[in-house]
Coordinates of C-alpha atoms and ligand atoms in Angstrom, one line a residue:
M1 CA 45.2 4.0 -25.8
N2 CA 48.8 5.0 -26.5
V3 CA 51.0 5.6 -23.5
Y4 CA 52.4 8.4 -25.3
S5 CA 48.8 10.2 -24.3
L6 CA 50.1 10.5 -20.7
L7 CA 52.8 13.1 -22.0
D8 CA 50.3 14.8 -24.5
Q9 CA 47.8 15.3 -21.4
A10 CA 50.5 16.4 -19.0
A11 CA 51.7 19.0 -21.7
I12 CA 48.2 20.4 -21.9
R13 CA 48.1 21.1 -18.3
H14 CA 51.8 21.9 -17.4
A15 CA 53.2 23.4 -20.6
Q16 CA 55.7 25.5 -19.2
A17 CA 56.5 23.3 -16.1
G18 CA 60.1 21.4 -16.0
A19 CA 59.6 18.0 -17.2
V20 CA 63.2 16.7 -17.4
Y21 CA 66.4 17.8 -15.5
C22 CA 69.8 16.7 -15.7
D23 CA 71.0 17.0 -11.8
E24 CA 69.8 20.7 -11.1
T25 CA 69.4 21.9 -14.7
L26 CA 66.3 22.1 -16.5
V27 CA 66.6 20.3 -19.9
A28 CA 63.1 20.4 -21.3
T29 CA 59.6 21.7 -20.3
F30 CA 56.7 19.6 -21.1
D31 CA 55.8 21.4 -24.1
E32 CA 59.4 21.1 -25.2
L33 CA 59.4 17.5 -24.4
R34 CA 56.3 16.9 -26.3
H35 CA 57.4 18.7 -29.3
R36 CA 60.8 16.9 -29.3
S37 CA 59.2 13.7 -28.8
L38 CA 56.9 14.1 -32.0
Q39 CA 59.8 15.4 -34.1
L40 CA 61.7 12.4 -33.5
A41 CA 58.7 10.1 -33.8
S42 CA 58.2 11.6 -37.4
R43 CA 62.0 10.6 -38.1
F44 CA 61.4 7.1 -36.7
G45 CA 58.1 7.0 -38.9
R46 CA 60.5 7.5 -42.0
M47 CA 62.6 4.7 -40.9
G48 CA 59.9 2.2 -40.3
K49 CA 56.4 1.5 -39.4
P50 CA 54.0 1.0 -36.4
G51 CA 55.0 -2.1 -34.6
D52 CA 58.9 -1.9 -35.6
R53 CA 61.3 -2.0 -32.7
V54 CA 63.7 0.7 -31.7
L55 CA 66.6 -0.5 -29.4
V56 CA 67.8 1.7 -26.7
A57 CA 71.3 0.8 -25.2
A58 CA 72.5 3.5 -23.1
K59 CA 73.3 4.6 -19.3
N60 CA 70.7 6.9 -17.7
R61 CA 70.7 10.1 -19.6
P62 CA 68.0 12.8 -20.0
E63 CA 67.6 12.1 -23.9
L64 CA 66.1 8.7 -22.8
V65 CA 62.8 10.3 -21.9
E66 CA 62.2 11.9 -25.3
I67 CA 63.4 8.7 -27.1
M68 CA 60.9 6.5 -25.2
F69 CA 58.0 8.7 -25.9
A70 CA 59.0 9.3 -29.5
I71 CA 58.9 5.5 -30.0
W72 CA 55.6 5.3 -28.7
A73 CA 54.3 8.4 -30.5
A74 CA 55.3 6.3 -33.6
G75 CA 53.4 3.4 -32.5
M76 CA 56.7 1.5 -32.3
V77 CA 58.2 -0.9 -29.6
A78 CA 60.8 0.3 -27.3
V79 CA 63.6 -2.2 -26.5
P80 CA 65.6 -0.9 -23.7
V81 CA 68.7 -2.8 -22.7
N82 CA 70.7 -2.8 -19.7
A83 CA 73.9 -0.8 -20.3
K84 CA 76.0 -2.9 -18.5
L85 CA 75.4 -6.1 -20.5
H86 CA 78.2 -7.5 -22.7
P87 CA 78.3 -6.3 -26.3
R88 CA 77.7 -10.1 -27.3
E89 CA 74.6 -10.1 -25.0
I90 CA 73.4 -6.8 -26.5
A91 CA 74.0 -8.4 -29.9
D92 CA 71.7 -11.3 -28.9
V93 CA 68.9 -8.8 -28.3
V94 CA 69.5 -7.2 -31.4
E95 CA 69.1 -10.4 -33.2
D96 CA 66.1 -11.5 -31.3
S97 CA 64.3 -8.1 -31.6
S98 CA 65.5 -7.3 -35.1
P99 CA 65.1 -3.4 -34.2
I100 CA 64.9 -0.8 -37.4
V101 CA 67.5 1.5 -35.5
I102 CA 69.8 1.3 -32.6
M103 CA 70.0 4.4 -30.4
A104 CA 73.2 4.0 -28.2
S105 CA 75.5 6.1 -26.1
T106 CA 78.8 6.7 -27.4
S107 CA 80.9 4.0 -25.5
I108 CA 78.1 1.3 -26.3
A109 CA 77.9 2.5 -29.9
Q110 CA 81.8 2.0 -30.1
N111 CA 81.4 -1.5 -28.7
L112 CA 78.5 -2.4 -31.0
A113 CA 80.2 -1.0 -34.3
P114 CA 80.0 -4.6 -35.9
L115 CA 76.3 -4.6 -35.7
A116 CA 76.1 -1.1 -37.4
Q117 CA 76.8 -2.7 -40.6
R118 CA 73.3 -4.5 -40.4
T119 CA 71.3 -2.1 -38.3
P120 CA 71.5 1.7 -38.6
M121 CA 72.8 3.1 -35.3
I122 CA 72.4 6.5 -33.9
E123 CA 74.9 7.9 -31.1
I124 CA 72.6 9.9 -28.4
G125 CA 73.7 13.0 -28.1
S126 CA 76.0 13.2 -31.3
R127 CA 75.4 15.7 -34.1
D128 CA 73.5 13.1 -36.0
Y129 CA 71.1 12.9 -33.0
T130 CA 70.7 16.7 -33.0
A131 CA 69.8 16.6 -36.5
L132 CA 66.9 14.6 -36.0
F133 CA 65.2 17.5 -34.2
T134 CA 65.2 19.7 -37.2
G135 CA 62.0 18.6 -38.9
E136 CA 58.3 18.5 -38.5
A137 CA 56.4 17.1 -35.5
S138 CA 54.2 14.3 -36.4
E139 CA 50.8 13.2 -35.0
P140 CA 51.1 10.4 -32.7
A141 CA 50.1 7.1 -33.9
E142 CA 46.8 5.1 -33.0
V143 CA 47.5 2.0 -31.1
A144 CA 45.3 -0.8 -29.8
P145 CA 45.8 -1.4 -25.8
E146 CA 47.1 -4.9 -26.7
D147 CA 49.7 -3.5 -28.9
V148 CA 53.3 -4.0 -27.6
A149 CA 55.0 -0.8 -26.3
W150 CA 58.1 -2.2 -24.4
L151 CA 60.2 -5.4 -24.9
F152 CA 61.6 -6.2 -21.6
Y153 CA 64.4 -8.5 -21.8
T154 CA 64.7 -10.8 -18.7
S155 CA 67.9 -13.3 -18.7
G156 CA 66.8 -16.6 -19.5
T157 CA 67.7 -19.7 -17.4
T158 CA 68.5 -21.3 -20.7
G159 CA 71.4 -18.6 -21.4
R160 CA 69.4 -16.6 -23.9
S161 CA 67.4 -13.6 -22.8
K162 CA 63.5 -13.9 -23.5
G163 CA 61.7 -10.6 -24.3
A164 CA 58.6 -10.0 -22.2
M165 CA 56.0 -8.1 -24.4
L166 CA 54.7 -5.4 -22.3
T167 CA 51.6 -3.8 -23.9
H168 CA 50.2 -0.2 -23.7
R169 CA 47.5 -1.7 -21.5
N170 CA 50.1 -3.3 -19.3
L171 CA 52.1 -0.1 -18.8
M172 CA 48.9 1.8 -18.2
A173 CA 47.9 -0.9 -15.4
M174 CA 51.3 -0.5 -13.9
S175 CA 51.0 3.3 -13.6
V176 CA 47.5 3.5 -12.2
A177 CA 48.6 0.6 -9.8
H178 CA 51.5 3.1 -8.8
L179 CA 49.4 5.9 -8.3
A180 CA 46.7 3.9 -6.4
D181 CA 49.2 2.0 -4.0
F182 CA 52.5 3.8 -3.6
D183 CA 52.6 7.5 -4.4
D184 CA 50.2 10.6 -4.6
V185 CA 52.3 12.3 -7.3
G186 CA 51.7 15.8 -8.0
H187 CA 53.2 18.4 -10.4
D188 CA 55.3 19.4 -7.6
S189 CA 56.7 15.7 -7.4
S190 CA 60.1 14.7 -8.7
L191 CA 61.4 11.2 -9.8
I192 CA 65.2 10.8 -9.6
H193 CA 66.5 7.9 -11.9
S194 CA 69.0 6.5 -9.9
A195 CA 68.4 2.9 -11.0
P196 CA 68.7 1.9 -14.6
M197 CA 66.1 3.6 -16.8
S198 CA 66.1 0.5 -18.9
H199 CA 64.3 -1.3 -16.1
G200 CA 62.4 -0.4 -13.0
S201 CA 63.3 3.4 -12.9
G202 CA 62.3 3.8 -16.7
L203 CA 58.9 2.2 -16.1
Y204 CA 58.2 4.5 -13.4
M205 CA 58.7 7.4 -15.8
L206 CA 55.0 6.9 -16.8
P207 CA 53.1 7.7 -13.6
Y208 CA 55.3 10.7 -13.0
I209 CA 54.9 12.1 -16.4
A210 CA 51.3 11.5 -16.2
R211 CA 50.8 13.7 -13.2
G212 CA 53.2 16.5 -14.6
A213 CA 56.2 15.5 -12.1
R214 CA 59.8 16.1 -13.1
Q215 CA 62.2 13.6 -14.4
V216 CA 65.6 14.1 -12.8
V217 CA 68.6 12.2 -14.4
P218 CA 71.7 12.2 -12.5
G219 CA 74.6 13.7 -14.9
A220 CA 76.9 10.9 -14.2
G221 CA 74.5 8.2 -15.4
V222 CA 75.5 6.0 -12.6
F223 CA 74.3 5.6 -9.2
E224 CA 76.1 7.8 -6.5
P225 CA 74.4 7.8 -3.2
A226 CA 75.9 11.4 -2.1
N227 CA 74.7 13.0 -5.4
F228 CA 71.3 11.1 -5.0
L229 CA 70.8 12.9 -1.4
R230 CA 72.1 16.3 -2.8
L231 CA 69.3 16.1 -5.6
C232 CA 67.0 15.5 -2.8
D233 CA 67.6 18.8 -1.6
V234 CA 67.4 20.5 -4.9
H235 CA 64.2 18.8 -6.2
P236 CA 60.9 19.1 -4.7
R237 CA 58.9 16.1 -3.2
V238 CA 61.5 13.3 -4.3
A239 CA 60.5 9.7 -5.2
A240 CA 63.0 7.1 -6.5
F241 CA 63.2 3.4 -7.0
L242 CA 66.1 1.8 -5.6
A243 CA 67.1 -1.9 -5.3
P244 CA 67.8 -2.9 -1.5
T245 CA 71.6 -2.7 -1.9
M246 CA 71.2 0.7 -3.3
L247 CA 69.0 1.8 -0.3
Q248 CA 71.8 0.6 1.9
R249 CA 74.5 2.6 0.4
V250 CA 72.2 5.7 0.5
R251 CA 71.4 5.2 4.3
I252 CA 75.0 4.9 5.3
V253 CA 76.0 8.0 3.5
C254 CA 73.1 9.9 5.1
E255 CA 73.9 8.6 8.5
A256 CA 77.5 9.6 8.1
A257 CA 76.1 13.2 6.9
G258 CA 73.9 13.2 10.1
R259 CA 70.7 14.8 8.0
V260 CA 68.0 13.5 6.3
P261 CA 67.3 15.5 3.0
A262 CA 63.8 17.4 3.7
N263 CA 62.4 16.8 0.3
L264 CA 62.8 12.9 0.4
H265 CA 59.4 11.9 -0.1
L266 CA 59.2 8.1 -1.2
I267 CA 61.7 5.4 -2.0
V268 CA 60.1 2.2 -3.5
Y269 CA 62.6 -0.5 -2.9
G270 CA 62.3 -4.1 -4.5
G271 CA 63.3 -6.4 -7.4
G272 CA 65.4 -8.4 -4.9
P273 CA 65.0 -9.5 -1.2
M274 CA 65.3 -6.8 1.7
Y275 CA 66.6 -8.0 4.8
L276 CA 64.7 -6.9 7.7
S277 CA 67.7 -5.6 9.8
E278 CA 68.3 -3.3 6.8
L279 CA 64.6 -2.1 6.5
R280 CA 64.5 -1.6 10.2
Q281 CA 67.6 0.7 10.1
S282 CA 66.3 2.4 7.0
L283 CA 62.9 3.2 8.7
A284 CA 64.8 4.5 11.7
T285 CA 67.0 6.9 9.4
F286 CA 64.5 8.0 7.1
G287 CA 61.2 7.4 8.7
Q288 CA 57.9 6.2 6.8
A289 CA 59.4 7.0 3.6
F290 CA 59.1 3.5 1.8
A291 CA 56.9 1.4 -0.2
Q292 CA 58.0 -2.2 -1.4
L293 CA 57.1 -3.8 -4.5
Y294 CA 57.4 -7.3 -5.6
G295 CA 57.1 -7.8 -9.4
Q296 CA 59.1 -9.2 -12.5
G297 CA 59.6 -8.0 -16.2
E298 CA 56.7 -10.1 -17.1
A299 CA 54.3 -8.2 -14.5
P300 CA 56.3 -5.1 -14.3
M301 CA 56.7 -3.6 -10.8
T302 CA 53.4 -4.8 -9.9
I303 CA 52.6 -8.1 -8.1
T304 CA 52.2 -7.6 -4.4
G305 CA 53.6 -4.7 -2.2
L306 CA 53.9 -3.0 1.1
R307 CA 52.5 0.6 1.1
R308 CA 54.0 3.3 2.7
S309 CA 51.4 2.8 5.9
D310 CA 52.1 -0.9 6.0
H311 CA 55.7 0.0 7.2
A312 CA 54.2 1.5 10.3
T313 CA 54.1 -2.0 12.2
E314 CA 56.1 -3.7 14.8
D315 CA 55.3 -7.0 13.2
D316 CA 58.6 -8.4 11.7
A317 CA 56.5 -11.0 9.7
I318 CA 54.9 -8.0 7.7
L319 CA 58.2 -6.1 7.3
G320 CA 59.8 -9.3 6.1
S321 CA 57.0 -10.1 3.6
V322 CA 56.4 -8.8 0.0
G323 CA 52.8 -7.6 1.4
W324 CA 49.5 -7.7 -0.2
P325 CA 48.4 -8.0 -4.0
R326 CA 48.6 -4.6 -5.8
T327 CA 45.7 -2.8 -7.0
G328 CA 44.3 -4.8 -10.1
V329 CA 46.2 -7.9 -9.7
E330 CA 44.9 -11.3 -8.5
V331 CA 47.5 -13.5 -6.7
K332 CA 47.5 -17.1 -5.9
V333 CA 49.8 -19.6 -4.4
V334 CA 49.1 -23.0 -6.3
D335 CA 50.5 -26.6 -6.3
R336 CA 52.0 -28.3 -9.2
N337 CA 48.5 -28.9 -10.7
G338 CA 47.4 -25.1 -10.5
K339 CA 45.3 -25.7 -7.4
A340 CA 45.0 -22.8 -4.9
L341 CA 46.8 -23.7 -1.6
P342 CA 45.5 -22.7 1.9
A343 CA 47.3 -20.0 3.9
G344 CA 50.6 -21.5 5.6
T345 CA 51.3 -23.8 2.7
I346 CA 54.2 -22.9 0.2
G347 CA 53.7 -23.1 -3.6
E348 CA 54.4 -21.1 -6.8
I349 CA 53.2 -17.8 -6.8
V350 CA 50.8 -16.9 -9.9
C351 CA 49.1 -13.7 -10.9
R352 CA 46.9 -12.4 -13.5
G353 CA 45.5 -8.8 -14.2
D354 CA 46.0 -6.1 -16.7
V355 CA 49.6 -5.8 -15.8
V356 CA 50.6 -9.3 -16.9
M357 CA 52.6 -9.3 -20.3
A358 CA 51.1 -10.7 -23.7
G359 CA 53.9 -13.4 -23.8
Y360 CA 57.6 -13.7 -24.9
W361 CA 58.5 -12.2 -28.2
N362 CA 59.3 -14.8 -30.8
N363 CA 58.9 -17.7 -28.2
P364 CA 55.6 -19.4 -28.3
E365 CA 56.6 -22.3 -26.1
A366 CA 58.0 -20.3 -23.4
T367 CA 54.8 -18.1 -23.5
A368 CA 52.5 -21.1 -23.1
Q369 CA 54.6 -22.4 -20.3
A370 CA 54.7 -19.1 -18.4
L371 CA 51.0 -18.3 -19.0
R372 CA 49.3 -21.7 -18.6
G373 CA 45.7 -21.7 -17.4
G374 CA 45.6 -17.9 -18.1
W375 CA 48.0 -17.1 -14.9
L376 CA 51.5 -15.8 -15.0
H377 CA 53.8 -18.5 -13.4
T378 CA 56.4 -16.4 -11.5
G379 CA 58.8 -19.2 -10.7
D380 CA 58.9 -17.7 -7.3
L381 CA 57.8 -20.0 -4.3
G382 CA 55.8 -18.3 -1.5
S383 CA 52.9 -18.5 1.0
F384 CA 50.2 -16.4 2.1
D385 CA 49.6 -15.9 6.0
E386 CA 46.0 -15.7 7.5
R387 CA 45.9 -11.8 6.9
G388 CA 46.6 -12.3 3.2
C389 CA 50.0 -11.2 3.4
L390 CA 52.7 -13.1 1.0
T391 CA 56.1 -14.1 1.9
L392 CA 58.6 -15.3 -0.7
R393 CA 60.3 -18.4 0.6
D394 CA 62.6 -19.4 -2.2
R395 CA 63.2 -19.0 -5.9
S396 CA 62.5 -22.0 -7.7
K397 CA 64.7 -21.2 -10.5
D398 CA 67.8 -20.9 -8.7
V399 CA 68.4 -17.4 -9.8
I400 CA 71.1 -15.5 -8.0
I401 CA 70.1 -11.9 -7.0
S402 CA 73.2 -10.0 -6.3
G403 CA 72.8 -6.1 -5.8
G404 CA 69.1 -6.5 -6.9
T405 CA 70.1 -7.6 -10.4
N406 CA 69.2 -11.1 -11.5
I407 CA 72.2 -13.5 -12.6
Y408 CA 71.3 -16.9 -14.0
P409 CA 73.6 -19.7 -12.7
R410 CA 73.3 -21.6 -16.0
E411 CA 74.5 -18.7 -18.1
V412 CA 77.7 -18.1 -16.1
E413 CA 78.3 -22.0 -15.9
E414 CA 78.1 -22.2 -19.7
A415 CA 80.7 -19.4 -20.0
L416 CA 83.1 -21.0 -17.6
L417 CA 82.6 -24.4 -19.4
A418 CA 83.7 -22.9 -22.7
H419 CA 87.2 -22.6 -21.0
P420 CA 89.2 -25.6 -22.3
D421 CA 90.5 -26.6 -18.8
V422 CA 87.2 -26.5 -17.0
A423 CA 85.8 -30.2 -16.6
E424 CA 82.9 -29.2 -14.6
V425 CA 81.3 -26.3 -12.8
A426 CA 78.7 -25.4 -10.5
V427 CA 77.5 -21.7 -10.0
V428 CA 75.6 -20.7 -6.8
G429 CA 74.6 -17.7 -4.7
E430 CA 76.1 -17.3 -1.3
A431 CA 74.4 -14.9 1.2
D432 CA 76.2 -11.7 1.4
P433 CA 75.2 -8.7 3.7
E434 CA 75.9 -6.1 1.4
W435 CA 75.0 -7.6 -2.1
G436 CA 72.4 -10.0 -1.1
E437 CA 74.0 -12.7 -2.6
N438 CA 77.5 -13.3 -4.4
V439 CA 78.2 -15.3 -7.4
V440 CA 80.6 -18.3 -6.4
A441 CA 81.9 -20.8 -9.0
Y442 CA 82.7 -24.3 -7.8
V443 CA 85.1 -25.6 -10.5
V444 CA 86.5 -29.0 -11.3
P445 CA 89.7 -28.6 -13.5
V446 CA 90.3 -31.0 -16.5
P447 CA 92.7 -33.6 -15.0
G448 CA 96.3 -32.6 -15.0
K449 CA 95.4 -28.9 -15.8
K450 CA 96.1 -26.3 -13.2
L451 CA 93.5 -23.3 -13.2
G452 CA 93.5 -20.1 -11.1
A453 CA 90.9 -17.7 -10.5
D454 CA 92.8 -14.7 -12.3
A455 CA 92.5 -16.9 -15.7
L456 CA 88.8 -17.7 -15.3
D457 CA 87.9 -14.2 -14.5
A458 CA 89.7 -12.9 -17.7
H459 CA 87.9 -15.7 -19.4
C460 CA 84.2 -14.6 -18.1
L461 CA 85.1 -11.0 -19.1
S462 CA 85.6 -12.0 -22.6
S463 CA 81.8 -13.6 -22.9
I464 CA 79.5 -12.1 -20.2
A465 CA 78.7 -8.8 -18.3
R466 CA 81.2 -7.9 -15.6
F467 CA 78.5 -8.0 -12.7
K468 CA 77.7 -11.7 -13.7
R469 CA 81.1 -13.0 -13.1
P470 CA 82.0 -15.0 -10.0
K471 CA 83.1 -13.0 -7.1
S472 CA 85.1 -16.2 -5.9
Y473 CA 86.3 -19.6 -7.3
R474 CA 86.6 -22.7 -5.1
F475 CA 88.4 -25.6 -6.8
L476 CA 87.3 -29.2 -6.2
R477 CA 88.4 -32.7 -7.5
E478 CA 84.6 -33.5 -8.2
L479 CA 81.0 -32.1 -7.5
P480 CA 78.7 -33.6 -5.0
K481 CA 76.0 -35.3 -7.1
N482 CA 73.0 -37.2 -6.6
S483 CA 72.2 -40.9 -7.8
N484 CA 70.9 -39.4 -11.1
G485 CA 74.2 -37.5 -11.6
K486 CA 72.4 -34.2 -10.8
V487 CA 74.8 -31.8 -9.0
L488 CA 73.7 -31.1 -5.5
K489 CA 73.9 -27.3 -5.1
R490 CA 72.7 -27.2 -1.6
A491 CA 75.2 -29.5 -0.8
L492 CA 78.1 -27.1 -2.0
L493 CA 76.4 -24.2 -0.1
S494 CA 76.2 -26.1 3.2
E495 CA 80.0 -27.1 2.8
A496 CA 80.7 -23.4 2.6
D497 CA 79.0 -22.6 5.9
Ligands
LIG501 P1 63.2 -9.2 -12.7 O1 62.4 -9.7 -13.8 O2 64.5 -9.2 -13.3 O3 62.6 -7.8 -12.3 O4 63.3 -10.2 -11.5 C1 62.1 -10.6 -11.0 C2 62.5 -11.5 -9.7 O5 63.1 -10.8 -8.6 C3 61.1 -11.9 -9.0 O6 60.7 -13.1 -9.8 C4 61.8 -12.5 -7.7 O7 62.4 -13.5 -7.6 C5 62.6 -11.0 -7.3 N1 62.0 -10.1 -6.6 C6 61.4 -9.0 -7.0 N2 60.9 -8.2 -6.2 C7 61.3 -9.0 -5.0 C8 61.2 -8.6 -3.4 N3 60.3 -7.4 -3.2 N4 61.7 -9.2 -2.5 C9 62.4 -10.3 -3.0 N5 62.6 -10.7 -4.2 C10 61.9 -10.0 -5.3

């Protein structure tokens, strides 16, 4: 079963219905989308063979829909990368995944020019791109459910990204769970891609394509709350995936306008902590228009969740939780030995089911570690209550989640340590009402050297993505450490209190 078949079946039922829109403008009907995807698939087929990777590096744009389905129709593996990554970080993903071609938007293509010497690159929207749609449409490739469809790169705690291998079965299980738990999608529904299509929003393309709904891509390619609300007036029965910080921005704009768009049907939030007060305010403004997901790249969008109806509660413990296991997913909280813990006891959250990745690309050790005993070890700590509702307690991996995006301290620490005048550094996340957490670096300069925030900021910009660099720097003579010499990050945080 190839996930491409979701488009094929929708095109049979809804051939003339609008499939892809850029803002309010129709870009392709389902029939056109299918034809263009198959034409592009035939070009990919001439460049390589099933199982080969195609890397996609672009801000959100309408072409991403045909590109993804073309990759699957060719039996190949999509490698979407976050457009905000630093060129060096994208180069790491290119090296790890060895794609046969890179599909990139203009600005990213320019930044990646050195890579083009080794890997062919096609600029999306260019004349070369248009020329790909002149030939014959190919027959979609046969694939097995366990064949990889999407390499989902998550930031690795060791600095290097790991590619979670998401199979056709995984993506199908995710789509079915979305339809079962969150949204009764119809051909009169729309999905607005406000969050990056390289991640959650792009994954949600599948259940909406399956039901013949519209894909709406904002023309700016970036998130603009006012435009999001405007598009909710234009398109029918709108759903969107928003990180908690995006939801907050939409709510503020909506409250200032004094009006809730009539067609706003569902906002799925998740990917990072949602503060209770924010959720309460959002419910007051938008009513019961929410579902919450708890998931990770390794079990895309689908571990536990709160359904729309779960939000109709006065119980803060439920609204502050990540809800119940999703359809088709088993979830346990376990101790260090993998033994299930009773309600009320905190342990590591593990899960299994058709949605769990096949493993990490080119990384059998990390795969064995993450999938030991047949369960995905999420690295998140949490506990169930007596009702079977799961609450996240902490993140065992120290990951900082700022604006719904994961930032791994070690990666930022490594970048800062590359500066010749930095002796020691510890990067931590400090609670922030707007962003969830902010990246803060505690820096010990090399004796006799003077360091300023501006110099370190410029240094970070040369090697890591903008969004990962610290928002503030604090300079210390030494870092607090335990008797083994391990930095006590908690002590830094309590000093900041
Ligand atoms: P990623 O693989 O980048 O999607 O990040 C996944 C991580 O984000 C999870 O392991 C959690 O730590 C965190 N996360 C995801 N969903 C939620 C949620 N609903 N509430 C709190 N944290 C979440």
